[in-house]
Amino acid sequence: MVELAGSTVTALTEAEWERALAGVTAPLPFGTACWRRWGDTSAPGRRFTPVRVCRSDAGELLVPLFVSELDGQLGGFGYGMVCPGTTWPHPALPRFDRLARTLCAAAGLAGLRTLLPPLSTVDDLDRLAGHWRGVPGRPTYVLDLTAGAESVWARARGSARTAVRRAESHRVWIDDPRPADGAAVTDLYLRTLQRAGHRLGSRPDLAFLAEKRADVLTVVARGGDGAAQAVSAFAVCAGTAFHVVQATSDAGRRTNAGHLAFFAAISGLAAAGVRRVDLGSATNPGQERFKLNWGATARPTRLLSWPGGQP
């Protein structure tokens, strides 16, 4: 078991964090600036205070620490995680309670928490933190892609397949995002939130989802006039994808463009070798129905907190 007694905790600037993160293989994709800034729109009072935990004989860990008043959180968007540095010699991370005790003592925090995906969702994460069990959190919905997109189509309920065919009958077509789609992605996202009764503290900048990036796959469904009717976007990392945007215009709701965009994205992920897709939690019955209709399985996330007795 990795011990952290005698470790040094050093604060990093955002620039130092980005440089350090670029030199390691992160088990989750949410540590870079674009994801953090998106997370800031829903938690504006939180401060990003990244640190490096280092001990001469135990290597270093990169910690995306966010601080709100006296509490700390690992990660600021999606799931949280700790990244082993290039000198980390161990196959696994230290116990969560030991890491939390070290971080809280150094930063003057009363507690630390984080959220992890279900076990057997991200292989590299299981290797590093399979012993971080915590308590069951809100269910997320996991879609198995190991047998390819054709298997997803075969398992999907008839209503999902009918919606895709209906979109095609309305001459909705699939396209890669264009540089000019950055604003449209954000507008569709905000319009979808508005229909569900949600408001953000500020407007996020989601233009990065329309860029060509190794950690993102985005599909746009367009109407006959070329306007974006739906967007389906995923963060991608080491064989696992995370559904981050499913957004539809008012016109796209009438044509079922969202289902067509979703299945096109799933097909692209399967072709890229993605084996599992985390579709996220459901905040209303409609979202739950969408995920289940496509064959996803509800599985509990992992909530970890210290103090709390969780290893």
Short mmCIF file of C-alpha atoms in Angstrom, two decimals:
data_model
loop_
_atom_site.label_atom_id
_atom_site.label_comp_id
_atom_site.label_asym_id
_atom_site.label_seq_id
_atom_site.Cartn_x
_atom_site.Cartn_y
_atom_site.Cartn_z
CA MET A 1 0.00 0.00 0.00
CA VAL A 2 1.36 3.42 -0.97
CA GLU A 3 2.14 5.64 2.02
CA LEU A 4 2.01 9.45 1.79
CA ALA A 5 3.60 10.38 5.13
CA GLY A 6 6.30 12.97 4.53
CA SER A 7 4.91 14.04 1.14
CA THR A 8 5.23 17.59 -0.11
CA VAL A 9 2.11 19.29 -1.48
CA THR A 10 2.94 22.08 -3.94
CA ALA A 11 0.43 24.50 -5.49
CA LEU A 12 0.54 24.80 -9.29
CA THR A 13 -0.49 27.65 -11.55
CA GLU A 14 -2.99 26.83 -14.30
CA ALA A 15 -0.18 27.03 -16.86
CA GLU A 16 1.99 24.66 -14.82
CA TRP A 17 -0.97 22.30 -14.47
CA GLU A 18 -1.60 22.22 -18.22
CA ARG A 19 2.07 21.53 -18.95
CA ALA A 20 2.25 18.75 -16.36
CA LEU A 21 -1.00 17.16 -17.55
CA ALA A 22 0.19 17.19 -21.17
CA GLY A 23 3.08 14.93 -20.20
CA VAL A 24 1.05 12.12 -18.60
CA THR A 25 -1.66 9.67 -19.60
CA ALA A 26 -4.81 10.69 -17.75
CA PRO A 27 -7.39 7.97 -16.97
CA LEU A 28 -10.24 10.46 -17.54
CA PRO A 29 -10.50 13.34 -20.05
CA PHE A 30 -11.85 16.13 -17.83
CA GLY A 31 -8.68 17.74 -16.45
CA THR A 32 -7.96 20.27 -19.20
CA ALA A 33 -9.07 23.90 -19.25
CA CYS A 34 -12.05 23.59 -21.62
CA TRP A 35 -13.83 21.08 -19.36
CA ARG A 36 -12.97 22.98 -16.18
CA ARG A 37 -14.33 26.25 -17.52
CA TRP A 38 -17.55 24.53 -18.53
CA GLY A 39 -17.90 23.22 -14.99
CA ASP A 40 -17.34 26.75 -13.63
CA THR A 41 -20.60 27.94 -15.21
CA SER A 42 -22.61 25.82 -12.77
CA ALA A 43 -20.36 26.42 -9.72
CA PRO A 44 -18.96 29.96 -10.03
CA GLY A 45 -17.89 30.13 -6.38
CA ARG A 46 -15.47 27.24 -6.71
CA ARG A 47 -11.71 27.89 -7.15
CA PHE A 48 -9.37 25.70 -9.16
CA THR A 49 -6.27 25.17 -7.02
CA PRO A 50 -4.27 22.32 -8.60
CA VAL A 51 -1.47 20.73 -6.61
CA ARG A 52 1.37 18.28 -6.98
CA VAL A 53 1.83 15.66 -4.23
CA CYS A 54 5.40 14.43 -4.20
CA ARG A 55 7.61 12.19 -2.09
CA SER A 56 11.16 11.35 -3.09
CA ASP A 57 10.65 7.58 -2.96
CA ALA A 58 7.00 7.51 -4.07
CA GLY A 59 6.89 9.66 -7.18
CA GLU A 60 4.34 12.38 -7.80
CA LEU A 61 0.61 12.77 -8.23
CA LEU A 62 -1.19 15.55 -10.08
CA VAL A 63 -4.37 16.57 -8.27
CA PRO A 64 -7.14 18.71 -9.88
CA LEU A 65 -8.27 20.22 -6.60
CA PHE A 66 -11.26 22.58 -6.47
CA VAL A 67 -11.98 24.51 -3.29
CA SER A 68 -15.31 25.93 -2.15
CA GLU A 69 -15.15 27.63 1.27
CA LEU A 70 -13.54 24.94 3.46
CA ASP A 71 -14.36 21.88 1.38
CA GLY A 72 -12.32 20.35 -1.41
CA GLN A 73 -13.35 18.39 -4.48
CA LEU A 74 -11.35 16.34 -6.98
CA GLY A 75 -12.39 17.45 -10.46
CA GLY A 76 -14.67 20.23 -11.61
CA PHE A 77 -16.58 18.67 -14.50
CA GLY A 78 -17.88 15.15 -14.93
CA TYR A 79 -15.92 12.73 -12.79
CA GLY A 80 -12.93 13.56 -10.60
CA MET A 81 -9.59 11.81 -10.58
CA VAL A 82 -5.92 12.00 -9.63
CA CYS A 83 -3.29 11.61 -12.36
CA PRO A 84 -0.07 9.71 -11.66
CA GLY A 85 2.94 11.77 -12.74
CA THR A 86 5.71 10.49 -14.97
CA THR A 87 7.72 9.41 -11.91
CA TRP A 88 4.90 7.49 -10.19
CA PRO A 89 6.25 3.92 -9.79
CA HIS A 90 3.20 2.17 -8.32
CA PRO A 91 0.46 0.23 -10.14
CA ALA A 92 -2.28 1.85 -8.03
CA LEU A 93 -3.06 5.08 -6.19
CA PRO A 94 -2.88 5.46 -2.41
CA ARG A 95 -6.08 4.92 -0.46
CA PHE A 96 -8.55 7.77 -0.83
CA ASP A 97 -8.68 8.50 2.90
CA ARG A 98 -4.88 8.80 3.10
CA LEU A 99 -4.71 11.08 0.09
CA ALA A 100 -7.59 13.18 1.43
CA ARG A 101 -5.94 13.53 4.83
CA THR A 102 -2.72 14.73 3.20
CA LEU A 103 -4.48 17.24 0.93
CA CYS A 104 -6.77 18.60 3.65
CA ALA A 105 -3.88 19.09 6.07
CA ALA A 106 -1.86 20.97 3.44
CA ALA A 107 -4.73 23.15 2.16
CA GLY A 108 -6.54 23.73 5.45
CA LEU A 109 -9.69 21.96 4.26
CA ALA A 110 -12.35 20.35 6.43
CA GLY A 111 -13.06 17.56 3.94
CA LEU A 112 -12.61 16.18 0.44
CA ARG A 113 -15.00 14.46 -1.94
CA THR A 114 -15.16 13.17 -5.48
CA LEU A 115 -17.36 11.18 -7.85
CA LEU A 116 -16.15 8.21 -9.89
CA PRO A 117 -17.81 6.15 -12.64
CA PRO A 118 -18.97 2.60 -11.93
CA LEU A 119 -16.37 -0.12 -11.75
CA SER A 120 -15.66 -1.90 -15.06
CA THR A 121 -16.37 1.27 -17.05
CA VAL A 122 -12.81 2.60 -17.50
CA ASP A 123 -10.09 -0.07 -17.45
CA ASP A 124 -7.19 2.26 -16.59
CA LEU A 125 -9.23 3.81 -13.79
CA ASP A 126 -10.02 0.39 -12.32
CA ARG A 127 -6.32 -0.42 -12.28
CA LEU A 128 -5.46 2.80 -10.48
CA ALA A 129 -8.47 3.25 -8.21
CA GLY A 130 -10.47 0.04 -8.18
CA HIS A 131 -10.01 0.05 -4.40
CA TRP A 132 -11.72 3.47 -4.14
CA ARG A 133 -15.19 2.05 -3.45
CA GLY A 134 -17.05 4.79 -1.55
CA VAL A 135 -20.84 4.55 -1.42
CA PRO A 136 -23.33 4.16 -4.30
CA GLY A 137 -24.20 7.46 -5.94
CA ARG A 138 -26.83 8.45 -8.47
CA PRO A 139 -27.09 5.85 -11.25
CA THR A 140 -25.46 6.50 -14.58
CA TYR A 141 -26.38 4.60 -17.74
CA VAL A 142 -23.70 2.50 -19.44
CA LEU A 143 -23.95 1.31 -23.03
CA ASP A 144 -21.94 -1.74 -24.12
CA LEU A 145 -20.22 -1.18 -27.47
CA THR A 146 -17.97 -4.24 -27.49
CA ALA A 147 -20.04 -5.92 -30.23
CA GLY A 148 -20.25 -2.77 -32.36
CA ALA A 149 -22.97 -0.32 -33.38
CA GLU A 150 -24.97 -3.01 -35.17
CA SER A 151 -25.47 -4.78 -31.85
CA VAL A 152 -26.66 -1.52 -30.25
CA TRP A 153 -29.16 -1.08 -33.09
CA ALA A 154 -30.41 -4.66 -32.68
CA ARG A 155 -30.87 -4.23 -28.90
CA ALA A 156 -32.52 -0.81 -29.12
CA ARG A 157 -36.24 -0.62 -28.56
CA GLY A 158 -38.45 -0.19 -31.57
CA SER A 159 -39.30 3.40 -30.63
CA ALA A 160 -35.62 4.42 -30.89
CA ARG A 161 -35.18 2.82 -34.31
CA THR A 162 -38.46 4.34 -35.52
CA ALA A 163 -37.26 7.79 -34.41
CA VAL A 164 -34.07 7.42 -36.47
CA ARG A 165 -36.05 6.38 -39.55
CA ARG A 166 -38.45 9.29 -39.03
CA ALA A 167 -35.56 11.75 -38.96
CA GLU A 168 -34.24 10.28 -42.21
CA SER A 169 -37.70 10.60 -43.77
CA HIS A 170 -37.58 14.33 -42.92
CA ARG A 171 -34.32 14.56 -44.89
CA VAL A 172 -32.26 15.24 -41.78
CA TRP A 173 -28.64 14.44 -42.55
CA ILE A 174 -25.48 13.82 -40.55
CA ASP A 175 -22.44 16.04 -40.72
CA ASP A 176 -19.17 16.62 -38.94
CA PRO A 177 -19.10 19.86 -36.96
CA ARG A 178 -17.74 22.91 -38.74
CA PRO A 179 -15.74 25.73 -37.12
CA ALA A 180 -18.76 27.99 -37.44
CA ASP A 181 -20.88 25.50 -35.43
CA GLY A 182 -19.29 26.46 -32.11
CA ALA A 183 -21.97 29.05 -31.30
CA ALA A 184 -24.73 26.75 -32.57
CA VAL A 185 -23.62 23.96 -30.22
CA THR A 186 -23.83 26.33 -27.27
CA ASP A 187 -27.19 27.74 -28.40
CA LEU A 188 -28.72 24.27 -28.80
CA TYR A 189 -27.36 23.21 -25.41
CA LEU A 190 -28.84 26.27 -23.68
CA ARG A 191 -32.17 25.88 -25.48
CA THR A 192 -32.38 22.25 -24.37
CA LEU A 193 -31.65 23.24 -20.76
CA GLN A 194 -34.25 26.00 -20.98
CA ARG A 195 -36.95 23.56 -22.08
CA ALA A 196 -36.09 21.41 -19.05
CA GLY A 197 -36.34 24.40 -16.71
CA HIS A 198 -32.59 24.70 -15.98
CA ARG A 199 -30.54 27.90 -15.91
CA LEU A 200 -26.77 28.36 -15.76
CA GLY A 201 -25.01 31.16 -13.94
CA SER A 202 -23.22 32.20 -17.14
CA ARG A 203 -23.04 31.20 -20.79
CA PRO A 204 -20.57 28.35 -21.36
CA ASP A 205 -18.19 28.40 -24.30
CA LEU A 206 -18.71 25.04 -26.01
CA ALA A 207 -16.97 25.98 -29.25
CA PHE A 208 -14.28 23.37 -28.46
CA LEU A 209 -16.87 20.63 -29.10
CA ALA A 210 -16.94 21.72 -32.75
CA GLU A 211 -13.15 21.46 -33.10
CA LYS A 212 -11.14 18.45 -34.25
CA ARG A 213 -9.82 17.04 -30.99
CA ALA A 214 -8.56 13.63 -29.89
CA ASP A 215 -10.69 13.77 -26.73
CA VAL A 216 -14.01 14.73 -28.38
CA LEU A 217 -16.40 13.18 -30.89
CA THR A 218 -19.27 15.41 -32.00
CA VAL A 219 -21.96 14.76 -34.60
CA VAL A 220 -24.35 17.36 -36.02
CA ALA A 221 -27.75 16.54 -37.55
CA ARG A 222 -28.81 19.17 -40.08
CA GLY A 223 -32.12 19.99 -41.70
CA GLY A 224 -32.67 20.62 -45.39
CA ASP A 225 -31.58 24.24 -44.97
CA GLY A 226 -28.25 23.17 -43.46
CA ALA A 227 -29.07 24.49 -40.00
CA ALA A 228 -28.06 22.36 -37.03
CA GLN A 229 -31.14 20.63 -35.58
CA ALA A 230 -29.33 18.40 -33.08
CA VAL A 231 -25.89 17.79 -31.61
CA SER A 232 -24.57 14.69 -29.89
CA ALA A 233 -21.14 15.11 -28.27
CA PHE A 234 -18.89 12.77 -26.31
CA ALA A 235 -15.64 13.06 -24.37
CA VAL A 236 -13.36 10.16 -25.32
CA CYS A 237 -10.52 8.60 -23.35
CA ALA A 238 -8.83 5.18 -23.57
CA GLY A 239 -11.66 3.08 -24.95
CA THR A 240 -14.47 4.78 -23.01
CA ALA A 241 -16.71 7.67 -24.08
CA PHE A 242 -18.76 10.00 -21.89
CA HIS A 243 -21.93 11.60 -23.25
CA VAL A 244 -21.63 15.32 -22.52
CA VAL A 245 -24.21 16.96 -24.82
CA GLN A 246 -27.49 15.78 -26.33
CA ALA A 247 -29.11 18.97 -27.55
CA THR A 248 -31.94 19.58 -30.01
CA SER A 249 -33.58 22.62 -31.56
CA ASP A 250 -37.35 23.07 -31.56
CA ALA A 251 -37.38 22.01 -35.22
CA GLY A 252 -35.20 19.00 -34.39
CA ARG A 253 -37.69 17.81 -31.80
CA ARG A 254 -40.34 17.63 -34.52
CA THR A 255 -38.09 15.62 -36.84
CA ASN A 256 -36.44 13.36 -34.20
CA ALA A 257 -33.06 14.71 -35.28
CA GLY A 258 -31.60 13.98 -31.85
CA HIS A 259 -31.99 10.21 -32.22
CA LEU A 260 -30.31 10.28 -35.61
CA ALA A 261 -27.39 12.34 -34.26
CA PHE A 262 -27.04 10.02 -31.28
CA PHE A 263 -26.89 6.80 -33.28
CA ALA A 264 -24.49 8.36 -35.81
CA ALA A 265 -22.21 9.31 -32.91
CA ILE A 266 -22.45 5.81 -31.42
CA SER A 267 -21.49 4.37 -34.81
CA GLY A 268 -18.49 6.69 -34.97
CA LEU A 269 -17.38 5.74 -31.47
CA ALA A 270 -17.64 2.03 -32.26
CA ALA A 271 -15.59 2.52 -35.42
CA ALA A 272 -12.94 4.31 -33.33
CA GLY A 273 -12.64 1.32 -30.98
CA VAL A 274 -14.65 2.64 -28.03
CA ARG A 275 -15.96 -0.28 -25.98
CA ARG A 276 -18.18 1.41 -23.38
CA VAL A 277 -20.21 4.60 -23.31
CA ASP A 278 -21.22 6.32 -20.09
CA LEU A 279 -24.44 8.16 -20.96
CA GLY A 280 -24.59 10.00 -17.65
CA SER A 281 -27.38 10.22 -15.11
CA ALA A 282 -31.03 11.01 -15.85
CA THR A 283 -32.58 14.10 -14.28
CA ASN A 284 -36.09 13.46 -15.61
CA PRO A 285 -38.17 10.52 -16.92
CA GLY A 286 -37.63 11.56 -20.54
CA GLN A 287 -33.85 11.30 -20.21
CA GLU A 288 -34.12 7.94 -18.51
CA ARG A 289 -36.42 6.66 -21.25
CA PHE A 290 -34.01 7.84 -23.97
CA LYS A 291 -31.06 6.00 -22.41
CA LEU A 292 -32.97 2.79 -21.70
CA ASN A 293 -34.52 2.79 -25.19
CA TRP A 294 -31.00 2.61 -26.62
CA GLY A 295 -30.11 -0.40 -24.46
CA ALA A 296 -28.10 1.25 -21.67
CA THR A 297 -27.96 -0.30 -18.21
CA ALA A 298 -28.35 1.70 -14.99
CA ARG A 299 -25.32 1.34 -12.72
CA PRO A 300 -24.41 3.26 -9.55
CA THR A 301 -21.62 5.81 -9.59
CA ARG A 302 -19.17 5.92 -6.66
CA LEU A 303 -19.28 8.78 -4.15
CA LEU A 304 -16.18 9.19 -1.99
CA SER A 305 -15.80 11.61 0.87
CA TRP A 306 -13.43 12.18 3.79
CA PRO A 307 -14.03 12.26 6.70
CA GLY A 308 -16.36 9.37 6.15
CA GLY A 309 -14.37 6.20 6.64
CA GLN A 310 -14.19 5.35 2.94
CA PRO A 311 -10.97 3.76 1.69
#
